[in-house]
Short mmCIF file of C-alpha atoms (C1' of nucleotides) in Angstrom, two decimals:
data_model
loop_
_atom_site.label_atom_id
_atom_site.label_comp_id
_atom_site.label_asym_id
_atom_site.label_seq_id
_atom_site.Cartn_x
_atom_site.Cartn_y
_atom_site.Cartn_z
CA MET Y 1 93.29 116.96 95.37
CA TYR Y 2 96.87 115.81 96.76
CA VAL Y 3 99.08 115.54 99.33
CA THR Y 4 97.02 112.62 101.69
CA LEU Y 5 97.89 113.78 105.08
CA LEU Y 6 97.13 110.18 106.25
CA ASN Y 7 93.48 107.84 105.45
CA THR Y 8 90.73 110.29 104.77
CA HIS Y 9 88.47 108.49 105.97
CA ASP Y 10 85.41 107.54 103.60
CA GLU Y 11 81.25 106.54 103.73
CA THR Y 12 82.33 102.83 104.31
CA ASP Y 13 83.87 103.80 107.69
CA GLU Y 14 80.94 105.74 108.51
CA LEU Y 15 78.61 103.19 107.07
CA LEU Y 16 80.36 100.15 109.50
CA ASN Y 17 80.83 102.32 112.37
CA ILE Y 18 76.81 102.90 112.43
CA ILE Y 19 76.36 98.64 111.78
CA GLU Y 20 79.15 98.16 114.52
CA THR Y 21 78.18 100.57 117.52
CA PRO Y 22 74.74 98.90 118.28
CA ARG Y 23 75.82 95.26 118.23
CA LYS Y 24 76.80 92.79 121.02
CA LYS Y 25 80.43 94.18 122.35
CA PRO Y 26 81.41 97.01 120.06
CA SER Y 27 84.81 95.93 120.85
CA LEU Y 28 86.15 99.36 120.33
CA GLY Y 29 89.12 100.01 121.96
CA SER Y 30 89.61 102.37 125.10
CA VAL Y 31 89.13 106.14 124.42
CA ARG Y 32 92.23 107.68 125.80
CA PHE Y 33 93.57 111.39 125.77
CA LEU Y 34 96.84 113.06 124.82
CA PRO Y 35 97.84 116.83 126.10
CA ALA Y 36 100.21 118.55 123.72
CA GLY Y 37 104.07 117.69 123.84
CA SER Y 38 103.41 114.04 125.26
CA ASN Y 39 104.19 111.18 123.06
CA LEU Y 40 101.87 108.51 121.41
CA PHE Y 41 104.68 105.75 120.76
CA HIS Y 42 108.51 105.23 119.63
CA GLU Y 43 110.02 103.75 116.56
CA GLY Y 44 110.92 100.32 118.01
CA ASP Y 45 108.36 99.83 120.07
CA GLU Y 46 105.95 97.28 120.35
CA ALA Y 47 103.04 97.65 118.66
CA GLN Y 48 100.09 96.32 120.97
CA PHE Y 49 97.52 99.27 119.64
CA ILE Y 50 96.33 101.31 116.40
CA TYR Y 51 94.96 104.28 117.24
CA GLU Y 52 92.48 106.32 115.72
CA VAL Y 53 92.09 109.61 116.09
CA ARG Y 54 88.91 111.27 116.99
CA SER Y 55 90.09 115.27 117.84
CA GLY Y 56 94.02 116.93 117.56
CA VAL Y 57 97.00 115.99 115.30
CA LEU Y 58 99.43 114.02 115.68
CA ARG Y 59 102.61 113.36 114.29
CA LEU Y 60 104.57 110.56 112.96
CA THR Y 61 108.48 110.68 112.69
CA ARG Y 62 111.60 109.00 111.64
CA VAL Y 63 114.76 109.81 112.20
CA LEU Y 64 118.13 109.00 109.67
CA GLU Y 65 121.41 108.43 111.29
CA ASN Y 66 123.03 111.52 110.67
CA GLY Y 67 119.92 113.18 113.17
CA LYS Y 68 117.79 114.48 109.69
CA ARG Y 69 114.06 114.47 110.14
CA GLN Y 70 111.31 113.08 107.92
CA VAL Y 71 108.01 113.55 109.10
CA ILE Y 72 106.30 110.89 107.69
CA ALA Y 73 102.64 112.54 108.28
CA PHE Y 74 99.97 114.36 110.01
CA GLY Y 75 97.26 112.53 112.56
CA TYR Y 76 94.29 114.49 112.02
CA PRO Y 77 90.70 113.13 113.36
CA GLY Y 78 89.94 110.09 111.26
CA ASP Y 79 93.17 109.32 110.41
CA PHE Y 80 94.66 105.47 112.10
CA VAL Y 81 98.07 105.76 113.26
CA GLY Y 82 100.59 103.51 114.10
CA PHE Y 83 100.57 99.73 111.73
CA PRO Y 84 102.59 98.14 112.61
CA ASN Y 85 105.74 96.20 111.06
CA GLY Y 86 105.86 93.00 112.22
CA THR Y 87 105.19 93.34 115.74
CA GLN Y 88 107.16 96.72 116.30
CA TYR Y 89 106.04 100.67 115.72
CA HIS Y 90 108.53 102.06 112.65
CA THR Y 91 107.81 105.85 113.45
CA ASP Y 92 107.58 107.89 116.46
CA CYS Y 93 104.58 109.30 117.70
CA ASP Y 94 103.85 112.18 119.13
CA VAL Y 95 101.34 114.89 120.03
CA ILE Y 96 100.88 118.65 118.50
CA SER Y 97 97.78 119.40 119.86
CA SER Y 98 95.83 117.92 122.94
CA THR Y 99 94.04 114.54 120.97
CA GLU Y 100 91.67 111.95 121.80
CA LEU Y 101 92.12 108.42 120.84
CA ILE Y 102 90.81 105.38 120.38
CA ALA Y 103 92.96 102.64 120.86
CA HIS Y 104 92.13 99.33 119.07
CA ARG Y 105 94.39 96.17 119.75
CA ARG Y 106 96.95 95.10 117.40
CA SER Y 107 95.25 92.07 117.03
CA ALA Y 108 92.01 93.00 115.87
CA LEU Y 109 94.04 93.52 112.57
CA ASP Y 110 95.54 90.32 111.72
CA MET Y 111 93.35 88.09 114.18
CA ASP Y 112 89.92 86.48 113.35
CA VAL Y 113 89.45 87.49 116.96
CA GLY Y 114 86.93 90.75 116.91
CA ASP Y 115 84.90 91.74 115.52
CA GLU Y 116 84.87 91.75 111.74
CA ALA Y 117 83.35 95.16 111.09
CA THR Y 118 86.96 96.66 113.22
CA ARG Y 119 88.73 94.34 111.44
CA ARG Y 120 87.67 95.55 108.12
CA ARG Y 121 87.65 99.34 108.89
CA LEU Y 122 91.56 98.73 109.81
CA LEU Y 123 92.20 96.64 106.72
CA ASN Y 124 90.75 99.30 104.49
CA ALA Y 125 92.50 102.45 106.58
CA ALA Y 126 95.65 100.07 105.79
CA LEU Y 127 95.09 100.13 102.01
CA ARG Y 128 94.33 103.46 101.46
CA GLU Y 129 97.49 104.53 103.86
CA ILE Y 130 99.35 103.31 101.05
CA SER Y 131 97.56 104.67 98.35
CA GLY Y 132 97.58 108.27 100.52
CA MET Y 133 101.50 107.19 101.23
CA GLN Y 134 102.44 107.31 96.67
CA ASP Y 135 100.03 110.56 96.46
CA HIS Y 136 103.27 111.89 99.27
CA PHE Y 137 105.49 110.16 96.96
CA MET Y 138 104.93 112.11 93.92
CA MET Y 139 105.04 115.65 96.07
CA LEU Y 140 108.18 114.75 97.26
CA ALA Y 141 109.69 114.20 94.50
CA ARG Y 142 108.30 115.49 91.71
CA LYS Y 143 106.66 119.43 92.71
CA SER Y 144 108.70 122.64 93.20
CA ALA Y 145 108.71 124.48 96.74
CA THR Y 146 105.01 126.29 95.61
CA GLU Y 147 103.92 123.30 94.53
CA LYS Y 148 104.31 121.67 98.06
CA VAL Y 149 103.29 124.47 100.33
CA ALA Y 150 100.20 125.23 97.98
CA SER Y 151 99.38 121.42 97.70
CA PHE Y 152 99.82 121.46 102.02
CA LEU Y 153 98.14 123.98 102.61
CA SER Y 154 95.15 123.25 100.18
CA VAL Y 155 94.59 119.68 102.06
CA LEU Y 156 94.64 121.26 105.26
CA SER Y 157 91.82 123.43 104.41
CA GLU Y 158 89.55 120.77 102.91
CA ARG Y 159 89.86 118.70 106.04
CA VAL Y 160 90.13 120.99 108.79
CA GLY Y 161 89.64 124.68 107.50
CA VAL Y 162 86.56 126.26 109.00
CA GLN Y 163 84.65 128.89 106.52
CA ALA Y 164 85.07 132.89 107.26
CA GLY Y 165 83.07 134.17 104.83
CA ALA Y 166 84.08 133.70 101.62
CA ALA Y 167 87.68 132.66 102.83
CA ARG Y 168 88.81 129.68 104.69
CA LYS Y 169 90.85 129.56 107.76
CA VAL Y 170 92.65 126.72 108.71
CA ASN Y 171 95.23 126.35 112.38
CA LEU Y 172 97.93 124.61 110.88
CA SER Y 173 98.99 123.56 114.75
CA MET Y 174 102.30 122.74 113.76
CA ARG Y 175 105.37 124.25 113.95
CA ARG Y 176 107.10 125.48 110.10
CA ALA Y 177 110.02 123.05 110.68
CA ASP Y 178 107.12 120.24 111.05
CA ILE Y 179 105.69 120.92 107.55
CA ALA Y 180 109.50 121.61 106.51
CA ASP Y 181 109.90 118.13 107.50
CA PHE Y 182 107.11 117.26 106.08
CA LEU Y 183 107.66 118.51 102.35
CA GLY Y 184 110.58 117.84 102.27
CA LEU Y 185 112.31 121.48 102.32
CA THR Y 186 113.87 124.07 105.08
CA THR Y 187 112.09 126.03 107.42
CA GLU Y 188 113.12 128.93 105.94
CA THR Y 189 111.67 128.09 102.53
CA VAL Y 190 108.52 126.67 104.26
CA SER Y 191 108.49 131.14 105.48
CA ARG Y 192 109.34 132.37 101.94
CA THR Y 193 107.26 130.39 100.58
CA PHE Y 194 104.33 131.93 102.68
CA THR Y 195 105.66 134.78 102.71
CA GLN Y 196 105.34 134.84 98.16
CA LEU Y 197 101.93 133.71 98.58
CA ARG Y 198 100.55 136.13 101.67
CA LYS Y 199 102.38 138.94 98.82
CA ALA Y 200 100.11 137.64 95.86
CA GLY Y 201 96.89 137.61 97.94
CA ILE Y 202 96.69 134.44 97.76
CA ILE Y 203 96.60 133.62 101.86
CA ALA Y 204 96.68 135.92 104.86
CA ILE Y 205 98.69 134.86 107.56
CA GLU Y 206 96.38 135.57 110.59
CA THR Y 207 99.33 134.23 113.00
CA ALA Y 208 101.84 131.95 112.41
CA GLN Y 209 99.94 129.14 112.85
CA VAL Y 210 96.33 130.58 111.36
CA ILE Y 211 96.45 131.05 108.16
CA VAL Y 212 93.60 131.95 106.12
CA ILE Y 213 93.03 131.11 102.16
CA LEU Y 214 91.57 134.35 100.55
CA ASP Y 215 92.10 132.84 97.12
CA GLN Y 216 91.06 129.30 96.91
CA ARG Y 217 90.71 128.53 93.14
CA ALA Y 218 94.76 130.26 93.09
CA LEU Y 219 96.30 128.36 95.98
CA SER Y 220 95.47 125.26 93.87
CA ASP Y 221 96.17 125.93 90.51
CA ALA Y 222 99.90 126.80 92.23
CA ALA Y 223 99.54 123.36 93.95
CA GLU Y 224 99.35 122.05 90.13
CA THR Y 225 102.32 122.54 88.16
CA GLU Y 226 102.25 126.07 87.62
CA MET V 1 119.81 99.50 105.20
CA TYR V 2 117.63 101.81 102.79
CA VAL V 3 115.42 101.97 100.24
CA THR V 4 112.94 99.08 100.54
CA LEU V 5 111.61 99.14 96.83
CA LEU V 6 108.35 96.51 97.87
CA ASN V 7 108.50 93.93 100.58
CA THR V 8 111.61 91.92 101.12
CA HIS V 9 110.03 88.85 102.15
CA ASP V 10 110.59 87.70 106.19
CA GLU V 11 111.21 84.15 107.83
CA THR V 12 107.35 84.03 108.49
CA ASP V 13 106.29 83.64 104.46
CA GLU V 14 108.71 81.49 104.25
CA LEU V 15 107.45 79.44 107.53
CA LEU V 16 103.44 80.10 106.12
CA ASN V 17 104.84 78.86 102.55
CA ILE V 18 105.54 75.74 103.89
CA ILE V 19 102.57 75.06 105.74
CA GLU V 20 100.13 76.25 103.90
CA THR V 21 101.49 74.43 100.92
CA PRO V 22 100.69 70.70 102.15
CA ARG V 23 97.36 71.73 103.28
CA LYS V 24 93.62 70.77 101.33
CA LYS V 25 93.12 73.34 98.73
CA PRO V 26 95.81 74.71 98.74
CA SER V 27 94.48 78.30 97.39
CA LEU V 28 97.15 79.60 95.26
CA GLY V 29 96.21 81.74 92.78
CA SER V 30 96.58 80.69 89.44
CA VAL V 31 100.07 81.70 87.37
CA ARG V 32 100.49 83.56 84.58
CA PHE V 33 103.43 84.87 82.78
CA LEU V 34 103.56 88.08 81.03
CA PRO V 35 106.26 89.38 78.15
CA ALA V 36 108.70 92.44 78.80
CA GLY V 37 106.96 95.63 77.82
CA SER V 38 103.83 94.32 79.28
CA ASN V 39 100.89 96.18 80.98
CA LEU V 40 99.51 93.85 84.08
CA PHE V 41 97.16 96.55 84.81
CA HIS V 42 96.50 100.04 84.79
CA GLU V 43 95.95 103.18 87.20
CA GLY V 44 91.50 102.99 87.97
CA ASP V 45 91.53 99.48 86.70
CA GLU V 46 88.72 97.50 88.69
CA ALA V 47 91.47 95.51 91.03
CA GLN V 48 90.58 92.17 90.60
CA PHE V 49 93.98 90.56 91.94
CA ILE V 50 97.02 90.57 94.26
CA TYR V 51 100.11 89.16 92.24
CA GLU V 52 102.45 88.25 93.86
CA VAL V 53 106.47 87.64 91.61
CA ARG V 54 108.24 84.70 91.42
CA SER V 55 110.45 86.13 89.22
CA GLY V 56 111.17 89.15 86.88
CA VAL V 57 110.55 92.83 87.53
CA LEU V 58 107.34 94.98 87.72
CA ARG V 59 107.55 98.94 87.32
CA LEU V 60 104.70 100.85 89.52
CA THR V 61 103.99 104.30 88.54
CA ARG V 62 101.85 107.15 88.85
CA VAL V 63 101.72 110.29 86.50
CA LEU V 64 100.70 113.57 87.40
CA GLU V 65 98.79 115.77 85.20
CA ASN V 66 101.39 117.78 84.25
CA GLY V 67 102.68 114.87 82.15
CA LYS V 68 105.49 113.71 85.31
CA ARG V 69 106.01 110.26 86.17
CA GLN V 70 107.16 109.08 89.60
CA VAL V 71 108.03 105.06 90.23
CA ILE V 72 106.39 104.28 93.05
CA ALA V 73 108.17 101.15 93.77
CA PHE V 74 110.36 97.89 91.69
CA GLY V 75 108.13 94.75 92.40
CA TYR V 76 111.18 91.73 92.59
CA PRO V 77 110.64 88.13 92.97
CA GLY V 78 108.91 88.09 96.95
CA ASP V 79 106.98 91.30 96.20
CA PHE V 80 103.33 91.77 95.91
CA VAL V 81 102.03 94.56 93.33
CA GLY V 82 98.60 95.31 93.21
CA PHE V 83 96.91 96.41 96.72
CA PRO V 84 94.02 98.13 95.98
CA ASN V 85 92.36 101.32 96.84
CA GLY V 86 89.02 100.41 97.34
CA THR V 87 87.91 98.36 94.45
CA GLN V 88 90.45 100.05 91.67
CA TYR V 89 94.62 99.92 91.90
CA HIS V 90 96.20 103.21 91.85
CA THR V 91 99.20 102.33 89.47
CA ASP V 92 99.85 101.32 86.89
CA CYS V 93 102.07 98.40 86.34
CA ASP V 94 104.57 97.11 83.43
CA VAL V 95 106.98 94.65 82.90
CA ILE V 96 109.87 95.18 82.51
CA SER V 97 111.63 91.67 82.55
CA SER V 98 109.72 88.71 81.30
CA THR V 99 107.92 87.49 84.50
CA GLU V 100 106.25 84.74 86.39
CA LEU V 101 102.93 85.84 88.27
CA ILE V 102 100.58 84.28 90.71
CA ALA V 103 97.48 85.94 90.81
CA HIS V 104 95.33 85.90 94.71
CA ARG V 105 92.01 86.89 94.06
CA ARG V 106 91.68 90.65 95.82
CA SER V 107 89.03 88.96 98.61
CA ALA V 108 91.69 86.92 99.75
CA LEU V 109 92.80 89.90 101.53
CA ASP V 110 89.06 91.56 102.44
CA MET V 111 87.31 88.86 103.26
CA ASP V 112 87.33 85.18 105.24
CA VAL V 113 87.09 83.37 102.38
CA GLY V 114 89.99 81.39 101.48
CA ASP V 115 92.71 80.63 103.53
CA GLU V 116 93.70 82.14 106.24
CA ALA V 117 97.72 81.83 106.03
CA THR V 118 97.15 83.03 102.81
CA ARG V 119 94.98 85.70 104.29
CA ARG V 120 97.83 87.02 106.73
CA ARG V 121 100.76 86.86 104.39
CA LEU V 122 98.52 89.45 101.61
CA LEU V 123 98.01 91.33 105.25
CA ASN V 124 102.06 91.15 106.53
CA ALA V 125 102.55 92.15 102.86
CA ALA V 126 100.61 95.23 102.89
CA LEU V 127 101.96 95.87 106.45
CA ARG V 128 106.05 95.81 105.09
CA GLU V 129 105.00 97.92 102.00
CA ILE V 130 103.59 100.68 104.08
CA SER V 131 106.57 100.25 106.11
CA GLY V 132 109.33 100.13 103.01
CA MET V 133 107.05 103.67 101.24
CA GLN V 134 108.22 105.21 104.70
CA ASP V 135 112.32 104.50 104.13
CA HIS V 136 111.78 105.92 100.44
CA PHE V 137 110.23 108.82 102.11
CA MET V 138 113.52 109.61 103.76
CA MET V 139 115.53 108.56 100.57
CA LEU V 140 112.96 111.10 98.09
CA ALA V 141 113.25 113.97 101.11
CA ARG V 142 116.44 113.98 102.62
CA LYS V 143 119.29 112.13 100.39
CA SER V 144 121.47 113.56 97.32
CA ALA V 145 121.96 112.41 93.93
CA THR V 146 124.95 110.39 95.17
CA GLU V 147 123.28 108.94 98.52
CA LYS V 148 120.00 108.10 96.47
CA VAL V 149 122.17 106.33 93.52
CA ALA V 150 124.46 104.25 95.91
CA SER V 151 121.46 103.41 98.37
CA PHE V 152 119.45 102.17 94.94
CA LEU V 153 122.73 99.95 93.97
CA SER V 154 123.28 98.72 97.16
CA VAL V 155 119.94 97.65 97.94
CA LEU V 156 119.70 96.55 94.63
CA SER V 157 122.99 94.16 95.06
CA GLU V 158 121.37 92.64 98.08
CA ARG V 159 118.38 91.63 96.95
CA VAL V 160 119.22 90.74 93.23
CA GLY V 161 122.97 90.52 92.84
CA VAL V 162 125.51 87.73 92.42
CA GLN V 163 128.26 87.14 93.57
CA ALA V 164 131.28 87.64 91.19
CA GLY V 165 134.72 86.90 92.90
CA ALA V 166 135.25 89.31 95.07
CA ALA V 167 132.81 91.67 93.28
CA ARG V 168 128.58 91.67 92.86
CA LYS V 169 127.09 91.57 89.52
CA VAL V 170 123.43 93.67 89.53
CA ASN V 171 121.19 93.76 86.46
CA LEU V 172 119.83 96.77 86.59
CA SER V 173 116.29 95.12 84.14
CA MET V 174 115.53 99.12 84.12
CA ARG V 175 116.37 102.20 82.46
CA ARG V 176 118.32 105.35 83.41
CA ALA V 177 114.94 107.42 83.08
CA ASP V 178 113.27 104.49 85.26
CA ILE V 179 115.84 104.83 88.11
CA ALA V 180 115.81 108.26 87.88
CA ASP V 181 111.83 108.59 88.41
CA PHE V 182 112.08 106.25 91.53
CA LEU V 183 114.40 108.52 92.89
CA GLY V 184 113.15 111.87 91.81
CA LEU V 185 116.22 113.05 89.92
CA THR V 186 116.68 113.48 86.00
CA THR V 187 118.29 110.96 83.88
CA GLU V 188 121.63 113.05 82.98
CA THR V 189 122.24 112.89 87.01
CA VAL V 190 121.16 109.75 87.46
CA SER V 191 124.01 108.85 84.68
CA ARG V 192 126.27 111.79 85.85
CA THR V 193 126.42 109.64 89.39
CA PHE V 194 126.73 106.75 88.22
CA THR V 195 130.13 107.91 86.12
CA GLN V 196 131.38 109.57 89.69
CA LEU V 197 130.54 106.31 91.05
CA ARG V 198 132.54 104.63 88.49
CA LYS V 199 135.71 106.97 88.59
CA ALA V 200 135.94 106.14 92.81
CA GLY V 201 136.30 102.63 91.12
CA ILE V 202 133.06 101.75 93.35
CA ILE V 203 131.33 100.28 90.71
CA ALA V 204 132.34 98.99 87.18
CA ILE V 205 129.33 99.71 83.88
CA GLU V 206 129.86 96.39 82.53
CA THR V 207 126.69 97.59 79.86
CA ALA V 208 123.87 99.89 80.77
CA GLN V 209 122.08 97.65 82.18
CA VAL V 210 124.58 95.37 84.59
CA ILE V 211 126.50 96.87 86.91
CA VAL V 212 129.54 95.66 89.03
CA ILE V 213 130.11 96.55 92.57
CA LEU V 214 133.86 96.05 92.80
CA ASP V 215 133.78 97.58 96.64
CA GLN V 216 129.98 97.40 98.99
CA ARG V 217 131.47 98.96 101.86
CA ALA V 218 132.07 102.07 100.09
CA LEU V 219 128.78 101.80 98.57
CA SER V 220 127.16 101.44 101.80
CA ASP V 221 129.10 104.30 103.14
CA ALA V 222 128.12 106.62 100.27
CA ALA V 223 124.26 105.66 100.62
CA GLU V 224 124.33 107.05 103.81
CA THR V 225 125.32 110.99 104.72
CA GLU V 226 128.72 110.65 103.51
"C1'" DC S 1 123.84 98.48 57.81
"C1'" DG S 2 121.48 102.03 59.64
"C1'" DA S 3 117.41 104.52 62.17
"C1'" DA S 4 116.22 105.32 66.51
"C1'" DA S 5 116.56 104.78 71.31
"C1'" DA S 6 119.43 105.40 74.83
"C1'" DA S 7 122.55 107.22 77.86
"C1'" DT S 8 126.78 110.27 78.49
"C1'" DT S 9 129.18 114.88 78.95
"C1'" DG S 10 129.58 119.58 79.10
"C1'" DA S 11 128.06 124.82 79.69
"C1'" DG S 12 124.79 127.72 81.99
"C1'" DA S 13 120.64 128.72 85.18
"C1'" DA S 14 117.72 128.25 88.37
"C1'" DA S 15 115.92 126.28 92.67
"C1'" DG S 16 116.85 125.84 97.13
"C1'" DG S 17 120.09 125.61 100.51
"C1'" DT S 18 122.48 127.16 104.27
"C1'" DC S 19 124.64 130.57 107.36
"C1'" DA S 20 123.74 134.98 109.82
"C1'" DA S 21 121.30 138.67 111.84
"C1'" DC S 22 116.60 140.29 113.37
"C1'" DG S 23 111.99 141.11 115.31
"C1'" DG S 24 108.11 139.12 117.57
"C1'" DC S 25 106.03 136.56 120.30
"C1'" DT S 26 105.32 134.23 125.11
"C1'" DG S 27 105.59 133.30 129.40
"C1'" DT S 28 108.63 133.41 133.63
"C1'" DG S 29 110.60 135.77 137.84
"C1'" DG S 30 111.60 140.17 139.49
"C1'" DC T 1 103.52 144.91 135.78
"C1'" DC T 2 107.56 144.78 134.03
"C1'" DA T 3 111.63 143.49 131.81
"C1'" DC T 4 114.49 140.31 129.53
"C1'" DA T 5 115.61 135.59 127.85
"C1'" DG T 6 114.23 131.98 124.37
"C1'" DC T 7 112.45 130.06 120.93
"C1'" DC T 8 110.34 130.91 116.46
"C1'" DG T 9 108.97 133.40 112.51
"C1'" DT T 10 111.14 136.11 108.82
"C1'" DT T 11 114.59 138.07 105.92
"C1'" DG T 12 118.39 138.84 103.13
"C1'" DA T 13 123.87 137.25 100.86
"C1'" DC T 14 125.40 133.99 99.24
"C1'" DC T 15 126.76 129.09 97.94
"C1'" DT T 16 126.05 124.41 96.45
"C1'" DT T 17 122.98 121.36 93.78
"C1'" DT T 18 120.38 119.65 90.32
"C1'" DC T 19 117.93 120.73 86.33
"C1'" DT T 20 117.87 122.48 82.26
"C1'" DC T 21 119.06 122.39 76.84
"C1'" DA T 22 121.80 121.25 73.24
"C1'" DA T 23 125.25 118.20 71.74
"C1'" DT T 24 128.02 113.75 71.16
"C1'" DT T 25 128.34 109.04 71.46
"C1'" DT T 26 126.62 104.24 72.42
"C1'" DT T 27 123.37 100.99 72.00
"C1'" DT T 28 119.64 98.19 70.44
"C1'" DC T 29 117.38 96.86 66.69
"C1'" DG T 30 114.51 95.80 62.65
#
DNA sequence: CGAAAAATTGAGAAAGGTCAACGGCTGTGG
DNA sequence: CCACAGCCGTTGACCTTTCTCAATTTTTCG
């Protein structure tokens, strides 16, 4: 399994969640709703909150001086976004599809104020993020275009795909350009690779955003060195 | 400034260090010495310690099923290595040049035991690592071979270079293959790029490991989009 | 000193990028 | 309700960069 998009929440989280909720002050930050296309924060903004995604999709990006853009990660339900560097955010964060978020105060992470369970959850999410980013390194540096796209679809299928008979349906939400900037490719190459996987009978393209994975096995084979 | 090799320690660290040392139990983990070529830990090992590099150079690597290797980071003095995912390390860590380390118990990070200052230092190091890895993404995905190598030398020059008249001397310690696996290139391309920078009069190659940076300005120009 | 490993260099091949054209879907305004 | 503008995605032709394979030189180390 490759391409950690962000932190896949694990059982520990669930457990802590259950334990946490019935306790005194839940100290769960406030809930927020944001529409597609809106911005959650910009690089350099004072990092007041760390957000936990409940629904929708977020996109974390950084921009190089020369204008080239890198999508650092996508934030899906269960992910945390907005870990600060010092007191500032170090990416932009935009809403790809309308989202429900829980805003945790940054201080919940680096102070002993607030409840211990939340602090642990945030810390573990940060550590998982480090691990996930390392997987992403392998992808960016050592995989071919086909392997990258297949890995991407494979992970997305597992995380947000819904079963549709023998196949699995995935709503990508984001555009080709976002996928390209995430995988370190061009939109043209992403598009060509989708076509190639379609012609191989591995996927079907229902709409540009909705991909049907016909042969999961073949897809994950293509994700590894082929 | 690009290519964070790992966490560049900032003033806050220094401050905390000073504050911390004279306090009751310093709770500084034990000091360890390891020779070049030795192994500190393997991927999957139980993560008992987080190490703080005092001297020498470490190399963090992961291996893909197909045998391809990715160097995740190099650990130079001031860096922290060994942040766990759950209870395990998620990379191999080898000693490139003999090193002095401080071993902090993992519990110093995720428990409230131990002193607060150490916990904060470790947490901040973890957050800086996330930020630094994001820079590395840009490098792997969006830079040409020349830009990668120039960025790499530029950062190394700042962090571990020593002034030598108008020039700056950098001891790389690691081999071309390590640099290649860090930058997502082949050893041949790294070698060719060194030659190209040498012929341009930007660097001199004293030995394969010792690089003299003759024109820092030209080097950092080459590191950005040229 | 000699063997083995590492680094360099060259020639050819392949992958992906660039530039350009085209098709299709969407939303808006007449 | 239709027409059209504009964005997005797809496809093609060509080009650049980097990889691959191979040969050679240099360094390291026993």
